[in-house]
Amino acid sequence: MTAQIYPYLTFENAKEAMDYYVQNFDAEIVYHQPLSEEQAENLGLDIDSLSTTTFRGIFQVAGQKLICADATMTNPQPSSIVSIMINFGEDEAGAKQLFNKVASSDEQRVTIPFGNQTADNQLGQVVDKYGITWLICSGKLMQED
């Protein structure tokens, strides 16, 4: 049995977050579905600004899909127990290019500069403005069986 795993992120304003990732991570917005009028009314939300809400959004960073939505029930809480890793495989230049793009903005905090971590891989780590930790790497992550 196989399945796909997608990071599912919740934000106070997922549309704004997707725009942030476009600007800072060279992301691409693949899909944006606002809340319907009925959904907004059921949640007690203002129906005058539905276009800025997100029932479901999909964006890609380095070709990898992430799914997001507005946190309509509670305020989202950042967590340090889950991180997002993007591995460029043998494309060290691609990993370094994305890391440098992300690290160039004051909206992120570099926690590990991009560089050699072992003889077989390079890695850099940043925390974005939403408190999400991103590991951007290239090379082998672990020994193959």
PDB file of C-alpha atoms in Angstrom:
ATOM      1  CA  MET A   1       0.000   0.000   0.000  1.00  0.00           C
ATOM      2  CA  THR A   2       1.322   3.445  -0.880  1.00  0.00           C
ATOM      3  CA  ALA A   3       0.072   6.915  -0.111  1.00  0.00           C
ATOM      4  CA  GLN A   4       1.255  10.478  -0.423  1.00  0.00           C
ATOM      5  CA  ILE A   5       2.033  12.739   2.506  1.00  0.00           C
ATOM      6  CA  TYR A   6       1.559  16.479   2.188  1.00  0.00           C
ATOM      7  CA  PRO A   7       2.335  19.088   4.799  1.00  0.00           C
ATOM      8  CA  TYR A   8      -1.002  20.691   5.771  1.00  0.00           C
ATOM      9  CA  LEU A   9      -0.459  24.133   7.243  1.00  0.00           C
ATOM     10  CA  THR A  10      -3.003  26.375   8.949  1.00  0.00           C
ATOM     11  CA  PHE A  11      -2.664  30.136   9.152  1.00  0.00           C
ATOM     12  CA  GLU A  12      -4.717  33.048  10.411  1.00  0.00           C
ATOM     13  CA  ASN A  13      -4.703  34.200   6.775  1.00  0.00           C
ATOM     14  CA  ALA A  14      -3.589  31.442   4.405  1.00  0.00           C
ATOM     15  CA  LYS A  15      -3.919  33.640   1.296  1.00  0.00           C
ATOM     16  CA  GLU A  16      -1.479  36.121   2.822  1.00  0.00           C
ATOM     17  CA  ALA A  17       0.827  33.236   3.789  1.00  0.00           C
ATOM     18  CA  MET A  18       0.818  31.833   0.253  1.00  0.00           C
ATOM     19  CA  ASP A  19       1.718  35.282  -1.088  1.00  0.00           C
ATOM     20  CA  TYR A  20       4.551  35.428   1.479  1.00  0.00           C
ATOM     21  CA  TYR A  21       5.928  32.077   0.243  1.00  0.00           C
ATOM     22  CA  VAL A  22       5.729  33.268  -3.372  1.00  0.00           C
ATOM     23  CA  GLN A  23       7.780  36.336  -2.444  1.00  0.00           C
ATOM     24  CA  ASN A  24      10.304  34.691  -0.112  1.00  0.00           C
ATOM     25  CA  PHE A  25      10.553  31.047  -1.243  1.00  0.00           C
ATOM     26  CA  ASP A  26       9.870  31.392  -5.002  1.00  0.00           C
ATOM     27  CA  ALA A  27       6.701  29.361  -4.402  1.00  0.00           C
ATOM     28  CA  GLU A  28       3.952  28.979  -6.960  1.00  0.00           C
ATOM     29  CA  ILE A  29       0.276  29.109  -5.988  1.00  0.00           C
ATOM     30  CA  VAL A  30      -1.367  26.096  -7.610  1.00  0.00           C
ATOM     31  CA  TYR A  31      -4.889  26.389  -6.207  1.00  0.00           C
ATOM     32  CA  HIS A  32      -6.898  28.744  -4.030  1.00  0.00           C
ATOM     33  CA  GLN A  33     -10.475  28.063  -2.941  1.00  0.00           C
ATOM     34  CA  PRO A  34     -12.067  30.722  -0.732  1.00  0.00           C
ATOM     35  CA  LEU A  35     -14.678  29.872   1.860  1.00  0.00           C
ATOM     36  CA  SER A  36     -18.187  29.753   0.469  1.00  0.00           C
ATOM     37  CA  GLU A  37     -20.753  32.209   1.738  1.00  0.00           C
ATOM     38  CA  GLU A  38     -22.479  29.362   3.588  1.00  0.00           C
ATOM     39  CA  GLN A  39     -19.222  28.219   5.226  1.00  0.00           C
ATOM     40  CA  ALA A  40     -18.418  31.766   6.334  1.00  0.00           C
ATOM     41  CA  GLU A  41     -21.899  32.269   7.784  1.00  0.00           C
ATOM     42  CA  ASN A  42     -21.704  28.941   9.658  1.00  0.00           C
ATOM     43  CA  LEU A  43     -18.397  30.057  11.174  1.00  0.00           C
ATOM     44  CA  GLY A  44     -19.711  33.513  12.028  1.00  0.00           C
ATOM     45  CA  LEU A  45     -17.301  35.207   9.622  1.00  0.00           C
ATOM     46  CA  ASP A  46     -17.830  38.327   7.546  1.00  0.00           C
ATOM     47  CA  ILE A  47     -18.994  37.416   4.040  1.00  0.00           C
ATOM     48  CA  ASP A  48     -17.832  40.702   2.504  1.00  0.00           C
ATOM     49  CA  SER A  49     -14.215  39.584   2.093  1.00  0.00           C
ATOM     50  CA  LEU A  50     -14.514  35.955   1.004  1.00  0.00           C
ATOM     51  CA  SER A  51     -11.835  36.355  -1.694  1.00  0.00           C
ATOM     52  CA  THR A  52      -9.190  36.794   1.017  1.00  0.00           C
ATOM     53  CA  THR A  53     -10.230  33.625   2.870  1.00  0.00           C
ATOM     54  CA  THR A  54      -8.891  30.148   2.169  1.00  0.00           C
ATOM     55  CA  PHE A  55     -10.878  26.950   2.517  1.00  0.00           C
ATOM     56  CA  ARG A  56      -8.113  25.103   0.703  1.00  0.00           C
ATOM     57  CA  GLY A  57      -4.923  26.350  -0.856  1.00  0.00           C
ATOM     58  CA  ILE A  58      -2.108  24.512  -2.568  1.00  0.00           C
ATOM     59  CA  PHE A  59       1.306  25.983  -3.258  1.00  0.00           C
ATOM     60  CA  GLN A  60       4.593  24.495  -4.389  1.00  0.00           C
ATOM     61  CA  VAL A  61       8.101  25.144  -3.146  1.00  0.00           C
ATOM     62  CA  ALA A  62      10.826  23.604  -5.316  1.00  0.00           C
ATOM     63  CA  GLY A  63       8.144  21.487  -6.998  1.00  0.00           C
ATOM     64  CA  GLN A  64       6.811  20.070  -3.710  1.00  0.00           C
ATOM     65  CA  LYS A  65       3.153  20.605  -2.834  1.00  0.00           C
ATOM     66  CA  LEU A  66       2.038  22.027   0.474  1.00  0.00           C
ATOM     67  CA  ILE A  67      -1.625  22.357   1.385  1.00  0.00           C
ATOM     68  CA  CYS A  68      -2.973  25.124   3.574  1.00  0.00           C
ATOM     69  CA  ALA A  69      -6.140  26.648   4.938  1.00  0.00           C
ATOM     70  CA  ASP A  70      -7.348  29.383   7.225  1.00  0.00           C
ATOM     71  CA  ALA A  71      -7.546  28.410  10.883  1.00  0.00           C
ATOM     72  CA  THR A  72     -11.218  29.247  11.226  1.00  0.00           C
ATOM     73  CA  MET A  73     -11.841  27.673  14.622  1.00  0.00           C
ATOM     74  CA  THR A  74      -8.811  28.731  16.682  1.00  0.00           C
ATOM     75  CA  ASN A  75      -5.593  30.684  16.338  1.00  0.00           C
ATOM     76  CA  PRO A  76      -2.805  28.503  14.929  1.00  0.00           C
ATOM     77  CA  GLN A  77       0.112  27.772  17.235  1.00  0.00           C
ATOM     78  CA  PRO A  78       3.642  27.382  15.852  1.00  0.00           C
ATOM     79  CA  SER A  79       5.342  24.121  16.708  1.00  0.00           C
ATOM     80  CA  SER A  80       8.991  23.197  16.857  1.00  0.00           C
ATOM     81  CA  ILE A  81       8.304  19.460  16.699  1.00  0.00           C
ATOM     82  CA  VAL A  82       7.562  19.387  12.966  1.00  0.00           C
ATOM     83  CA  SER A  83       9.884  20.785  10.298  1.00  0.00           C
ATOM     84  CA  ILE A  84       9.723  20.787   6.514  1.00  0.00           C
ATOM     85  CA  MET A  85      12.715  19.361   4.671  1.00  0.00           C
ATOM     86  CA  ILE A  86      13.324  19.982   0.989  1.00  0.00           C
ATOM     87  CA  ASN A  87      16.031  17.730  -0.435  1.00  0.00           C
ATOM     88  CA  PHE A  88      17.430  18.654  -3.834  1.00  0.00           C
ATOM     89  CA  GLY A  89      19.283  15.343  -4.168  1.00  0.00           C
ATOM     90  CA  GLU A  90      22.455  15.876  -6.163  1.00  0.00           C
ATOM     91  CA  ASP A  91      21.460  19.445  -7.145  1.00  0.00           C
ATOM     92  CA  GLU A  92      23.580  21.333  -4.617  1.00  0.00           C
ATOM     93  CA  ALA A  93      23.358  24.538  -6.685  1.00  0.00           C
ATOM     94  CA  GLY A  94      19.540  24.415  -6.587  1.00  0.00           C
ATOM     95  CA  ALA A  95      19.533  23.908  -2.820  1.00  0.00           C
ATOM     96  CA  LYS A  96      22.013  26.716  -2.279  1.00  0.00           C
ATOM     97  CA  GLN A  97      20.054  29.040  -4.597  1.00  0.00           C
ATOM     98  CA  LEU A  98      16.786  28.497  -2.691  1.00  0.00           C
ATOM     99  CA  PHE A  99      18.527  28.808   0.675  1.00  0.00           C
ATOM    100  CA  ASN A 100      20.197  32.078  -0.341  1.00  0.00           C
ATOM    101  CA  LYS A 101      16.851  33.454  -1.591  1.00  0.00           C
ATOM    102  CA  VAL A 102      15.126  32.555   1.677  1.00  0.00           C
ATOM    103  CA  ALA A 103      18.010  33.731   3.867  1.00  0.00           C
ATOM    104  CA  SER A 104      18.244  37.100   2.093  1.00  0.00           C
ATOM    105  CA  SER A 105      15.050  38.414   3.696  1.00  0.00           C
ATOM    106  CA  ASP A 106      14.765  39.783   7.210  1.00  0.00           C
ATOM    107  CA  GLU A 107      11.450  37.927   7.507  1.00  0.00           C
ATOM    108  CA  GLN A 108      13.287  34.645   8.126  1.00  0.00           C
ATOM    109  CA  ARG A 109      15.838  33.682  10.740  1.00  0.00           C
ATOM    110  CA  VAL A 110      18.793  31.521   9.696  1.00  0.00           C
ATOM    111  CA  THR A 111      19.461  28.912  12.373  1.00  0.00           C
ATOM    112  CA  ILE A 112      22.027  26.852  10.430  1.00  0.00           C
ATOM    113  CA  PRO A 113      23.955  28.477   7.563  1.00  0.00           C
ATOM    114  CA  PHE A 114      24.018  26.441   4.343  1.00  0.00           C
ATOM    115  CA  GLY A 115      27.104  24.267   4.201  1.00  0.00           C
ATOM    116  CA  ASN A 116      28.565  20.784   4.502  1.00  0.00           C
ATOM    117  CA  GLN A 117      27.013  18.778   7.299  1.00  0.00           C
ATOM    118  CA  THR A 118      28.685  15.496   6.359  1.00  0.00           C
ATOM    119  CA  ALA A 119      30.881  14.381   3.491  1.00  0.00           C
ATOM    120  CA  ASP A 120      27.721  13.465   1.573  1.00  0.00           C
ATOM    121  CA  ASN A 121      25.331  16.337   2.189  1.00  0.00           C
ATOM    122  CA  GLN A 122      24.870  20.064   2.517  1.00  0.00           C
ATOM    123  CA  LEU A 123      22.155  21.652   4.618  1.00  0.00           C
ATOM    124  CA  GLY A 124      20.868  24.986   5.806  1.00  0.00           C
ATOM    125  CA  GLN A 125      18.009  25.744   8.166  1.00  0.00           C
ATOM    126  CA  VAL A 126      15.720  28.751   8.523  1.00  0.00           C
ATOM    127  CA  VAL A 127      12.662  29.596  10.573  1.00  0.00           C
ATOM    128  CA  ASP A 128      10.082  31.575   8.637  1.00  0.00           C
ATOM    129  CA  LYS A 129       7.874  34.376   9.926  1.00  0.00           C
ATOM    130  CA  TYR A 130       5.164  31.853  10.843  1.00  0.00           C
ATOM    131  CA  GLY A 131       7.507  29.835  13.059  1.00  0.00           C
ATOM    132  CA  ILE A 132       7.899  26.979  10.564  1.00  0.00           C
ATOM    133  CA  THR A 133      11.373  25.449  10.399  1.00  0.00           C
ATOM    134  CA  TRP A 134      12.651  24.683   6.896  1.00  0.00           C
ATOM    135  CA  LEU A 135      15.643  22.430   6.226  1.00  0.00           C
ATOM    136  CA  ILE A 136      17.005  22.937   2.714  1.00  0.00           C
ATOM    137  CA  CYS A 137      19.524  20.317   1.700  1.00  0.00           C
ATOM    138  CA  SER A 138      21.250  18.387  -1.049  1.00  0.00           C
ATOM    139  CA  GLY A 139      23.128  15.117  -1.193  1.00  0.00           C
ATOM    140  CA  LYS A 140      22.461  11.873   0.651  1.00  0.00           C
ATOM    141  CA  LEU A 141      20.357  12.103   3.771  1.00  0.00           C
ATOM    142  CA  MET A 142      21.004   8.589   5.027  1.00  0.00           C
ATOM    143  CA  GLN A 143      22.578   5.352   3.976  1.00  0.00           C
ATOM    144  CA  GLU A 144      20.487   3.346   1.548  1.00  0.00           C
ATOM    145  CA  ASP A 145      19.614  -0.192   2.646  1.00  0.00           C
TER     146      ASP A 145
END
